[in-house]
Short mmCIF file of C-alpha atoms and ligand atoms in Angstrom, two decimals:
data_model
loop_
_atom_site.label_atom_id
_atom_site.label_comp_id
_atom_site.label_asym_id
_atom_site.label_seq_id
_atom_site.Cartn_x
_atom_site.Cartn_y
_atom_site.Cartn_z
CA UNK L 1 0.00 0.00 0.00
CA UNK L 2 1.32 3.47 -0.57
CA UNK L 3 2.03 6.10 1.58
CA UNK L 4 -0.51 8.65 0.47
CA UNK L 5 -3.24 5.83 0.71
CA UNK L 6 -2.26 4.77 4.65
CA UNK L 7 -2.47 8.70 5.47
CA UNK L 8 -5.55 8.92 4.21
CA UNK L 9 -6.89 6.04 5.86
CA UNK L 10 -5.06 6.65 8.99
CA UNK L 11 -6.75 10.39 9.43
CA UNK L 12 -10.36 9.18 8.46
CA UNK L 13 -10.03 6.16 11.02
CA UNK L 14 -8.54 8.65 13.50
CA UNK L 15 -11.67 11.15 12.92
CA UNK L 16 -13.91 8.25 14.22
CA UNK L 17 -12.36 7.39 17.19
CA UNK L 18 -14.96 7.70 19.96
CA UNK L 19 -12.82 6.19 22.77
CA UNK L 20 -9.77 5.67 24.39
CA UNK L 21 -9.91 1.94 23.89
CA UNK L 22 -10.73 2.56 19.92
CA UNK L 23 -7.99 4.86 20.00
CA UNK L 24 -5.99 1.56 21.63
CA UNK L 25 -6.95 -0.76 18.84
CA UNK L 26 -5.63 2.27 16.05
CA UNK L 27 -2.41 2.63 17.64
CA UNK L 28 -1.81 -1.37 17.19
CA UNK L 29 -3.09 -1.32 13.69
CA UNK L 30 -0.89 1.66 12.74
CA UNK L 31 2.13 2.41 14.64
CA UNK L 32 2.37 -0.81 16.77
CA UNK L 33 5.47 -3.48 16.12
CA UNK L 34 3.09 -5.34 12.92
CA UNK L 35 1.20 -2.18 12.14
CA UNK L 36 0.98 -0.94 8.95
CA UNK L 37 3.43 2.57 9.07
CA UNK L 38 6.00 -0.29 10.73
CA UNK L 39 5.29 -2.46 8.05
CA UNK L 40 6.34 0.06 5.51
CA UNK L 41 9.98 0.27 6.80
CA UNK L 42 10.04 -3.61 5.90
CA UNK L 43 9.57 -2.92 2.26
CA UNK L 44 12.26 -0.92 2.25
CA UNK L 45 14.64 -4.01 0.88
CA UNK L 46 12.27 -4.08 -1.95
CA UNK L 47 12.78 -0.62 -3.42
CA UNK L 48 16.06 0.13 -5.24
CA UNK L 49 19.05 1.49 -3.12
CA UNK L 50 19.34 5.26 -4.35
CA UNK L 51 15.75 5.77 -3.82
CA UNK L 52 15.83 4.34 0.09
CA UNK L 53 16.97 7.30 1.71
CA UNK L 54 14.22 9.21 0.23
CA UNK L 55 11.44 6.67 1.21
CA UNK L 56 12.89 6.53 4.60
CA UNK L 57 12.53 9.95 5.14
CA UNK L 58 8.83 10.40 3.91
CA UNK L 59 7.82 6.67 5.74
CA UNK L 60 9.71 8.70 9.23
CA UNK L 61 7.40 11.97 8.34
CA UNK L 62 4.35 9.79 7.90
CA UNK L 63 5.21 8.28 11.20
CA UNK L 64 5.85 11.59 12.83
CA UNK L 65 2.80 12.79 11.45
CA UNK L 66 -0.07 9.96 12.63
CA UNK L 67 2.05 10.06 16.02
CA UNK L 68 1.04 13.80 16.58
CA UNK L 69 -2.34 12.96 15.46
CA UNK L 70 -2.29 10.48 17.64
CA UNK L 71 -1.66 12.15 20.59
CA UNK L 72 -3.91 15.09 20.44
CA UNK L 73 -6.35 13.06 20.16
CA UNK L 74 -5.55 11.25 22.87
CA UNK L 75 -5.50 14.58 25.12
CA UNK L 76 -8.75 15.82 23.60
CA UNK L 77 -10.08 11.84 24.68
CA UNK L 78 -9.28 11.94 28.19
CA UNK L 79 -10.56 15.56 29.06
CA UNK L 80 -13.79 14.02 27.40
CA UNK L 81 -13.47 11.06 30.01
CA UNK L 82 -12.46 13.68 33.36
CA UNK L 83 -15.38 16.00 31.93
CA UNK L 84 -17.74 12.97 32.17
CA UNK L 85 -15.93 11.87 35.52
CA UNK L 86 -17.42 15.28 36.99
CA UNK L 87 -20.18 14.99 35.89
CA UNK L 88 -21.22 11.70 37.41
CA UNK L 89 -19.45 13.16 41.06
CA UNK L 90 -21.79 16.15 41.22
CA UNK L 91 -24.08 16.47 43.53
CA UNK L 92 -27.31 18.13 42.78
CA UNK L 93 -28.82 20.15 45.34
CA UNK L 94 -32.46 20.05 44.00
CA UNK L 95 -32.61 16.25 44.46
CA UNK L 96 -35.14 15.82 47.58
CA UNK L 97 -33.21 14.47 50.74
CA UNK L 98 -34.17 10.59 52.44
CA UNK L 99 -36.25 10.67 55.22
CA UNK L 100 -34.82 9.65 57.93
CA UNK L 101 -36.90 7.65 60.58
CA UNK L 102 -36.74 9.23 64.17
CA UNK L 103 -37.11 6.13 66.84
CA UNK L 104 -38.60 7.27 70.23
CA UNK L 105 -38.65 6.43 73.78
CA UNK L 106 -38.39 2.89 74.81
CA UNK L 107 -41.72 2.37 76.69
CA UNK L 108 -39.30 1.29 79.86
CA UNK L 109 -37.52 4.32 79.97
CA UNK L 110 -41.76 6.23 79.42
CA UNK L 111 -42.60 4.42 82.48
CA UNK L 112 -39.37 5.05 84.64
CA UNK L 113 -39.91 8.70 83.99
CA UNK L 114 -43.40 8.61 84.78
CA UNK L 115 -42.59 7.00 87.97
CA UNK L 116 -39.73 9.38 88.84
CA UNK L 117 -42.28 12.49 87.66
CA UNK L 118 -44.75 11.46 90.50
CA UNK L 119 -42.67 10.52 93.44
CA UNK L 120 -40.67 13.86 92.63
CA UNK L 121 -43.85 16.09 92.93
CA UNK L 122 -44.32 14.07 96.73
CA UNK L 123 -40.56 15.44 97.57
CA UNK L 124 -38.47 12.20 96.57
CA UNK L 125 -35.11 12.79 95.42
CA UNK L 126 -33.97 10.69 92.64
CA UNK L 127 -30.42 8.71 93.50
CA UNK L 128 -28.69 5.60 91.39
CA UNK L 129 -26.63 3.28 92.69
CA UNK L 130 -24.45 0.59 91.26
CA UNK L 131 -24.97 -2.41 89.28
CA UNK L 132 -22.15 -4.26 90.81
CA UNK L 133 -22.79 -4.82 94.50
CA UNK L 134 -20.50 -6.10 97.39
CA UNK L 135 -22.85 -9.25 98.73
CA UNK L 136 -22.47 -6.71 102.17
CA UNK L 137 -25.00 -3.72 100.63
CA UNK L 138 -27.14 -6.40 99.01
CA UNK L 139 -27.83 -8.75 101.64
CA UNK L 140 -25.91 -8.15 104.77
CA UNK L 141 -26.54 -5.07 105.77
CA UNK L 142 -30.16 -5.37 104.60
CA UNK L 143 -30.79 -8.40 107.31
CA UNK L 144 -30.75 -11.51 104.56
CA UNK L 145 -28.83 -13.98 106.31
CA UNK L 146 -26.26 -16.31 104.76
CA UNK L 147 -28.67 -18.99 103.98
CA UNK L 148 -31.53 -16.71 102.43
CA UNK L 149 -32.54 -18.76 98.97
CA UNK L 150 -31.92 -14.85 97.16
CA UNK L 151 -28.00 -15.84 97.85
CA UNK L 152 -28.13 -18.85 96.43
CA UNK L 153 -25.28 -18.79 93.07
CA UNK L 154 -28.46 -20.56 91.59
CA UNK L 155 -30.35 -17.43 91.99
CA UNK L 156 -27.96 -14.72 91.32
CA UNK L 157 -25.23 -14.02 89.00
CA UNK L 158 -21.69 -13.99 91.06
CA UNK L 159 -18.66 -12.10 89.95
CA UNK L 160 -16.66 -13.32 93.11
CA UNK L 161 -17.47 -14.50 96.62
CA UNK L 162 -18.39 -11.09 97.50
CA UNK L 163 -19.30 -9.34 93.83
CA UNK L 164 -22.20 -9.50 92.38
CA UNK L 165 -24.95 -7.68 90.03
CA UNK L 166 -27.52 -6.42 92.66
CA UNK L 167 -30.78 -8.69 92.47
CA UNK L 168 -32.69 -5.66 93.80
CA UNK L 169 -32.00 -1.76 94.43
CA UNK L 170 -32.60 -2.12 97.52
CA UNK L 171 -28.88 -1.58 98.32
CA UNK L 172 -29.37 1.66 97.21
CA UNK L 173 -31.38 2.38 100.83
CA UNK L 174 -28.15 1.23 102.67
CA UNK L 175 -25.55 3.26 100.53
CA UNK L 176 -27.87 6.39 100.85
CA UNK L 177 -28.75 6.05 104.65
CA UNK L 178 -24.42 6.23 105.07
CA UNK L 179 -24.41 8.80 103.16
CA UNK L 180 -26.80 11.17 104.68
CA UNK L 181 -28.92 11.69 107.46
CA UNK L 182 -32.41 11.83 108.08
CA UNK L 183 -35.00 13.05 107.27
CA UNK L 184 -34.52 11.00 104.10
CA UNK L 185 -36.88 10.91 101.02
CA UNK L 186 -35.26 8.98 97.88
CA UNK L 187 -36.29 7.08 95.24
CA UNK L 188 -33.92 4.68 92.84
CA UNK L 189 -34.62 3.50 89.28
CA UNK L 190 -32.31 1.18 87.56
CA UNK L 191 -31.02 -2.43 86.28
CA UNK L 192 -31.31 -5.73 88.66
CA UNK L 193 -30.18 -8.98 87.45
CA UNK L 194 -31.18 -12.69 88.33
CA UNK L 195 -31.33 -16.06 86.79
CA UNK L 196 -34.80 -15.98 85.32
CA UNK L 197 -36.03 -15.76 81.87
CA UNK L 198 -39.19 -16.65 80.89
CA UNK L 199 -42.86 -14.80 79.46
CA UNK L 200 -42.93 -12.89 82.80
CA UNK L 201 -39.12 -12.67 84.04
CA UNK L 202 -36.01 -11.42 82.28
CA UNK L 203 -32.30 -11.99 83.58
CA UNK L 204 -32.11 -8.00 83.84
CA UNK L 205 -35.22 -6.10 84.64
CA UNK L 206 -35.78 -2.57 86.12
CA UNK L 207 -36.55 -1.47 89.57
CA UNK L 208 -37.47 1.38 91.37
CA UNK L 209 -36.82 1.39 95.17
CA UNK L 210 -38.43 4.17 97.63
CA UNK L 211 -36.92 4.63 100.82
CA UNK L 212 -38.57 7.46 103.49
CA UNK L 213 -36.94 7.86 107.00
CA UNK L 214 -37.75 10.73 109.60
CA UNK L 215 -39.81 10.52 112.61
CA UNK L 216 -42.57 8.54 113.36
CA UNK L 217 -43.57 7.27 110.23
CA UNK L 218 -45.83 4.49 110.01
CA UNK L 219 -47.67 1.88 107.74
CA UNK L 220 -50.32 5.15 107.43
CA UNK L 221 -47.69 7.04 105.18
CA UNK L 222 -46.62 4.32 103.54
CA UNK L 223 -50.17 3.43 101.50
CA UNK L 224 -51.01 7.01 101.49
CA UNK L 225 -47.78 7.31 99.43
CA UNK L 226 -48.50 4.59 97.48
CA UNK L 227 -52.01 5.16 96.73
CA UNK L 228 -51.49 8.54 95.71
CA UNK L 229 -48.52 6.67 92.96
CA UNK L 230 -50.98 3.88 92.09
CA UNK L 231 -53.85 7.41 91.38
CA UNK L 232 -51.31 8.77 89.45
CA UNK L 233 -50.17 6.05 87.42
CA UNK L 234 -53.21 4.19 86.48
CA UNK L 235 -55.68 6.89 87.07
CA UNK L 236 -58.13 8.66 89.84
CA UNK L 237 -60.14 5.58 90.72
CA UNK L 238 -57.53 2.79 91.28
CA UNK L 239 -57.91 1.56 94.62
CA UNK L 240 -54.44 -0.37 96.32
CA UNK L 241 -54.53 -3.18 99.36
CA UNK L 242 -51.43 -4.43 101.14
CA UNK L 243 -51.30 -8.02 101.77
CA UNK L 244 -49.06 -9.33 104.58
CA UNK L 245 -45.24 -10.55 103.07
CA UNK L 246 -41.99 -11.50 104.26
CA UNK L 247 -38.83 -9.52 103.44
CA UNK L 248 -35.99 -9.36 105.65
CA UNK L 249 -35.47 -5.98 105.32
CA UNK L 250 -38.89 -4.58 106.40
CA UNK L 251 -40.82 -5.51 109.43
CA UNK L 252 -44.25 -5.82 108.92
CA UNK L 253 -43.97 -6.26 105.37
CA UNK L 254 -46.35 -5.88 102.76
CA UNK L 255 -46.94 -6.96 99.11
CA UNK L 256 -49.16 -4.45 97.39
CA UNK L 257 -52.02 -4.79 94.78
CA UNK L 258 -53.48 -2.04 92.43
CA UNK L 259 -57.25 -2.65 91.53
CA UNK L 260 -57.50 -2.30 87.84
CA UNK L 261 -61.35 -2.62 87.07
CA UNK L 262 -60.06 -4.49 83.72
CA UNK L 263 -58.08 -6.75 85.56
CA UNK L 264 -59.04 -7.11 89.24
CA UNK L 265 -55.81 -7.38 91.93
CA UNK L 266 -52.60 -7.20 90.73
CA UNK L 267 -50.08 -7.34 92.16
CA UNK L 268 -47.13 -4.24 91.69
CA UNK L 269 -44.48 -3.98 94.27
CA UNK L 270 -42.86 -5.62 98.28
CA UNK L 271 -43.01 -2.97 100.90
CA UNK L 272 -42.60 -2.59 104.56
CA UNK L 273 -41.22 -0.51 107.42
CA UNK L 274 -37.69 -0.68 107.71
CA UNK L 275 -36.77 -3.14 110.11
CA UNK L 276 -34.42 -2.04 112.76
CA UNK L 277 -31.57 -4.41 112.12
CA UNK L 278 -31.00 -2.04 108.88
CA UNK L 279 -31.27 1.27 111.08
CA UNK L 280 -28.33 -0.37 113.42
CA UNK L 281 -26.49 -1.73 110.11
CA UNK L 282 -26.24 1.79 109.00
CA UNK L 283 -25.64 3.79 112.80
CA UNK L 284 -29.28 4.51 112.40
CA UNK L 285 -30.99 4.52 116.00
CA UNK L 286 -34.16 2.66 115.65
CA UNK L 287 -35.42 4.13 118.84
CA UNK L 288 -35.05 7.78 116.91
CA UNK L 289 -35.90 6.79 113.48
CA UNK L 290 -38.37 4.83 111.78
CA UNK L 291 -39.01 4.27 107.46
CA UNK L 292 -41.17 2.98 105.10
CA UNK L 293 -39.77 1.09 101.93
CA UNK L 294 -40.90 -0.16 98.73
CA UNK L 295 -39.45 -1.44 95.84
CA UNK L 296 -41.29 -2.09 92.06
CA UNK L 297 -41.26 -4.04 88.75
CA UNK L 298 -40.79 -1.49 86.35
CA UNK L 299 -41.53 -4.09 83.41
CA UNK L 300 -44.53 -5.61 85.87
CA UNK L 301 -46.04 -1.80 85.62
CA UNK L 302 -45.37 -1.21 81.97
CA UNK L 303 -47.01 -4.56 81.69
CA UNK L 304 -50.25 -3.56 82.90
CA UNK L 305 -50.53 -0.52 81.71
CA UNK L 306 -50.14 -0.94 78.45
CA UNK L 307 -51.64 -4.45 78.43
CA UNK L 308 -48.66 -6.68 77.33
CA UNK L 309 -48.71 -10.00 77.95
CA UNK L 310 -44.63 -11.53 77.25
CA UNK L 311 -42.06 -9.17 78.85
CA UNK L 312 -39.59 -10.77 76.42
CA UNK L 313 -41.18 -8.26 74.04
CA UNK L 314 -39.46 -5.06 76.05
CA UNK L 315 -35.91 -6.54 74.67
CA UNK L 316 -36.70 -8.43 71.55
CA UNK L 317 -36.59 -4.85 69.74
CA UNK L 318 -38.72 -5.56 67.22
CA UNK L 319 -39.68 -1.81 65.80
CA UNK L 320 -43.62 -2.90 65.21
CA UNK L 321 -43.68 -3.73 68.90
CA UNK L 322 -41.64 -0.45 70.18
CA UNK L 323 -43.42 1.86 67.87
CA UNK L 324 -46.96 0.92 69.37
CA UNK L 325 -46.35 2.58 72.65
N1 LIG K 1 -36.27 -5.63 97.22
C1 LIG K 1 -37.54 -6.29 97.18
C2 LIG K 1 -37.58 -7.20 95.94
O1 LIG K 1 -36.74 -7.11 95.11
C3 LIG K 1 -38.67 -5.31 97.13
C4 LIG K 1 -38.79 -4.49 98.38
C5 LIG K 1 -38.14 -3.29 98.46
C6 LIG K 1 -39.53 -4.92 99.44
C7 LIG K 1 -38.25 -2.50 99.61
C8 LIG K 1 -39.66 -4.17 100.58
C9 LIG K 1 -39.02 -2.96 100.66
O2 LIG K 1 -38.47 -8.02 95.82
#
């Protein structure tokens, strides 16, 4: 093929290049090792001797020439491709944004602050304690002797001998009693653990202890305080009785029932008057002081009031579940 035939050739292909990797495949087919300008120095042996240096030197312009082609259109190529590059990186402000879904209160956490919003209008103070307890704050110095079933490593989850995660807040009655001194109106929300799990107990559930000491209290201010909770809580009409109990701690003690008119007696907490072994654990005199306490189920209350039958629902956290309360 001649010279002025490949040129020709080589610009029109050139014009249609639409892509880098078209422009790939031209470069092979005219200036790679077998292309066809390369070729051209191989038929050099072919043409007679005075006219090689001639031929050479248009065959090395040729090449020259499709080279420069070559490149600019190589530049003008990959502007094209860092143009369209942009393009596809630019963000357009006129696009409307994804909604985001806002997740609310757990209904736990609703019902611990509805609990803390009442006894705070009565004058409670709200204190926390911790989840790890020496075996001392939760059973010793609350009068549960060493072979009460509660300390039982069956019952209870151990971190040593004398560690362990509180099974109640009552503890929270003996590390505020050191800390202050009477008159003393607290309440205490927070995590308990124990060995359960089943439709009506979780491992870790939520508690909310009351503790009142000044002078002569009695059973009398310890329904009227409750009553005016359970009033508050589950409305005007709910009507509370205290059944006689057992907890080491309080002497009498009491469990007490709410009267729901769509559920009868239920029951919603342990309560009692502080038994005077705790007053002397803590330098209390019980001669001087006496104390109601009472400590609820804060999943027990949730329960009821919102009607839900499997507390395993309050930690499945399933969103249809959550977002119905
Ligand atoms: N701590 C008791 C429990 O976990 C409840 C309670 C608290 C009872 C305070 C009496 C006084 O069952």
């Amino acid at each position: 093929m001649d010279l002025e035939t490949i040129e020709r050739e080589a610009v029109a292909r050139l014009q249609s290049v639409g892509s880098l990797q078209e422009l790939e495949q031209f470069r092979i087919e005219y200036l790679g090792k077998k292309g066809k300008v390369t070729s051209l120095l191989k038929d050099l042996k072919n043409i007679p001797p005075e006219e090689r240096p001639v031929f050479g030197k248009r065959v090395n312009e040729l090449k020259e020439k499709i080279e420069r082609l070559f490149e600019t259109k190589r530049e003008e190529l990959q502007k094209l491709a860092e143009r369209e590059a942009q393009e596809r990186l630019r963000v357009d402000v006129s696009i409307p944004g994804a909604r985001r879904k806002v997740g609310h209160t757990h209904p736990i956490s609703k019902v611990l602050e509805e609990i803390e919003r009442i006894f705070v209008s009565m004058g409670f103070d709200v204190v926390e304690g911790p989840e790890i307890e020496t075996t001392w704050h939760n059973f010793d110095a609350l009068n549960t002797p060493e072979w009460h079933p509660a300390r039982d490593e069956h019952d209870s989850f151990y971190i040593t001998k004398d560690l362990l995660l509180r099974t109640h807040t009552s503890p929270v009655q003996i590390r505020t009693m050191l800390e202050r001194k009477p008159p003393i109106a607290i309440i205490s929300p927070g995590r308990v653990y124990r060995r359960d799990y089943d439709a009506t107990h979780l491992p870790m559930f939520h508690q909310v202890e009351g503790l009142h000491v000044d002078r002569d209290l009695s059973v009398a201010h310890l329904k009227f305080t409750l009553e005016e909770f359970a009033r508050r809580m589950f409305g005007e009409k709910t009507k509370i009785r205290l059944r006689p109990s057992f907890f080491p701690f309080t002497e009498p003690s009491f469990e007490v029932d709410v009267f729901l008119p769509s559920h009868g007696w239920l029951e919603i907490l342990g309560a009692g008057m502080v038994d005077p072994n705790v007053f002397l654990n803590v330098g209390y005199d019980p001669e001087e002081w006496t104390g109601y306490a009472f400590g609820m189920g804060v999943e027990r209350i949730a329960m009821i009031k919102y009607g839900i039958t499997d507390i395993r629902e309050f930690v499945r956290n399933d969103v249809r579940f959550l977002s119905s309360y």
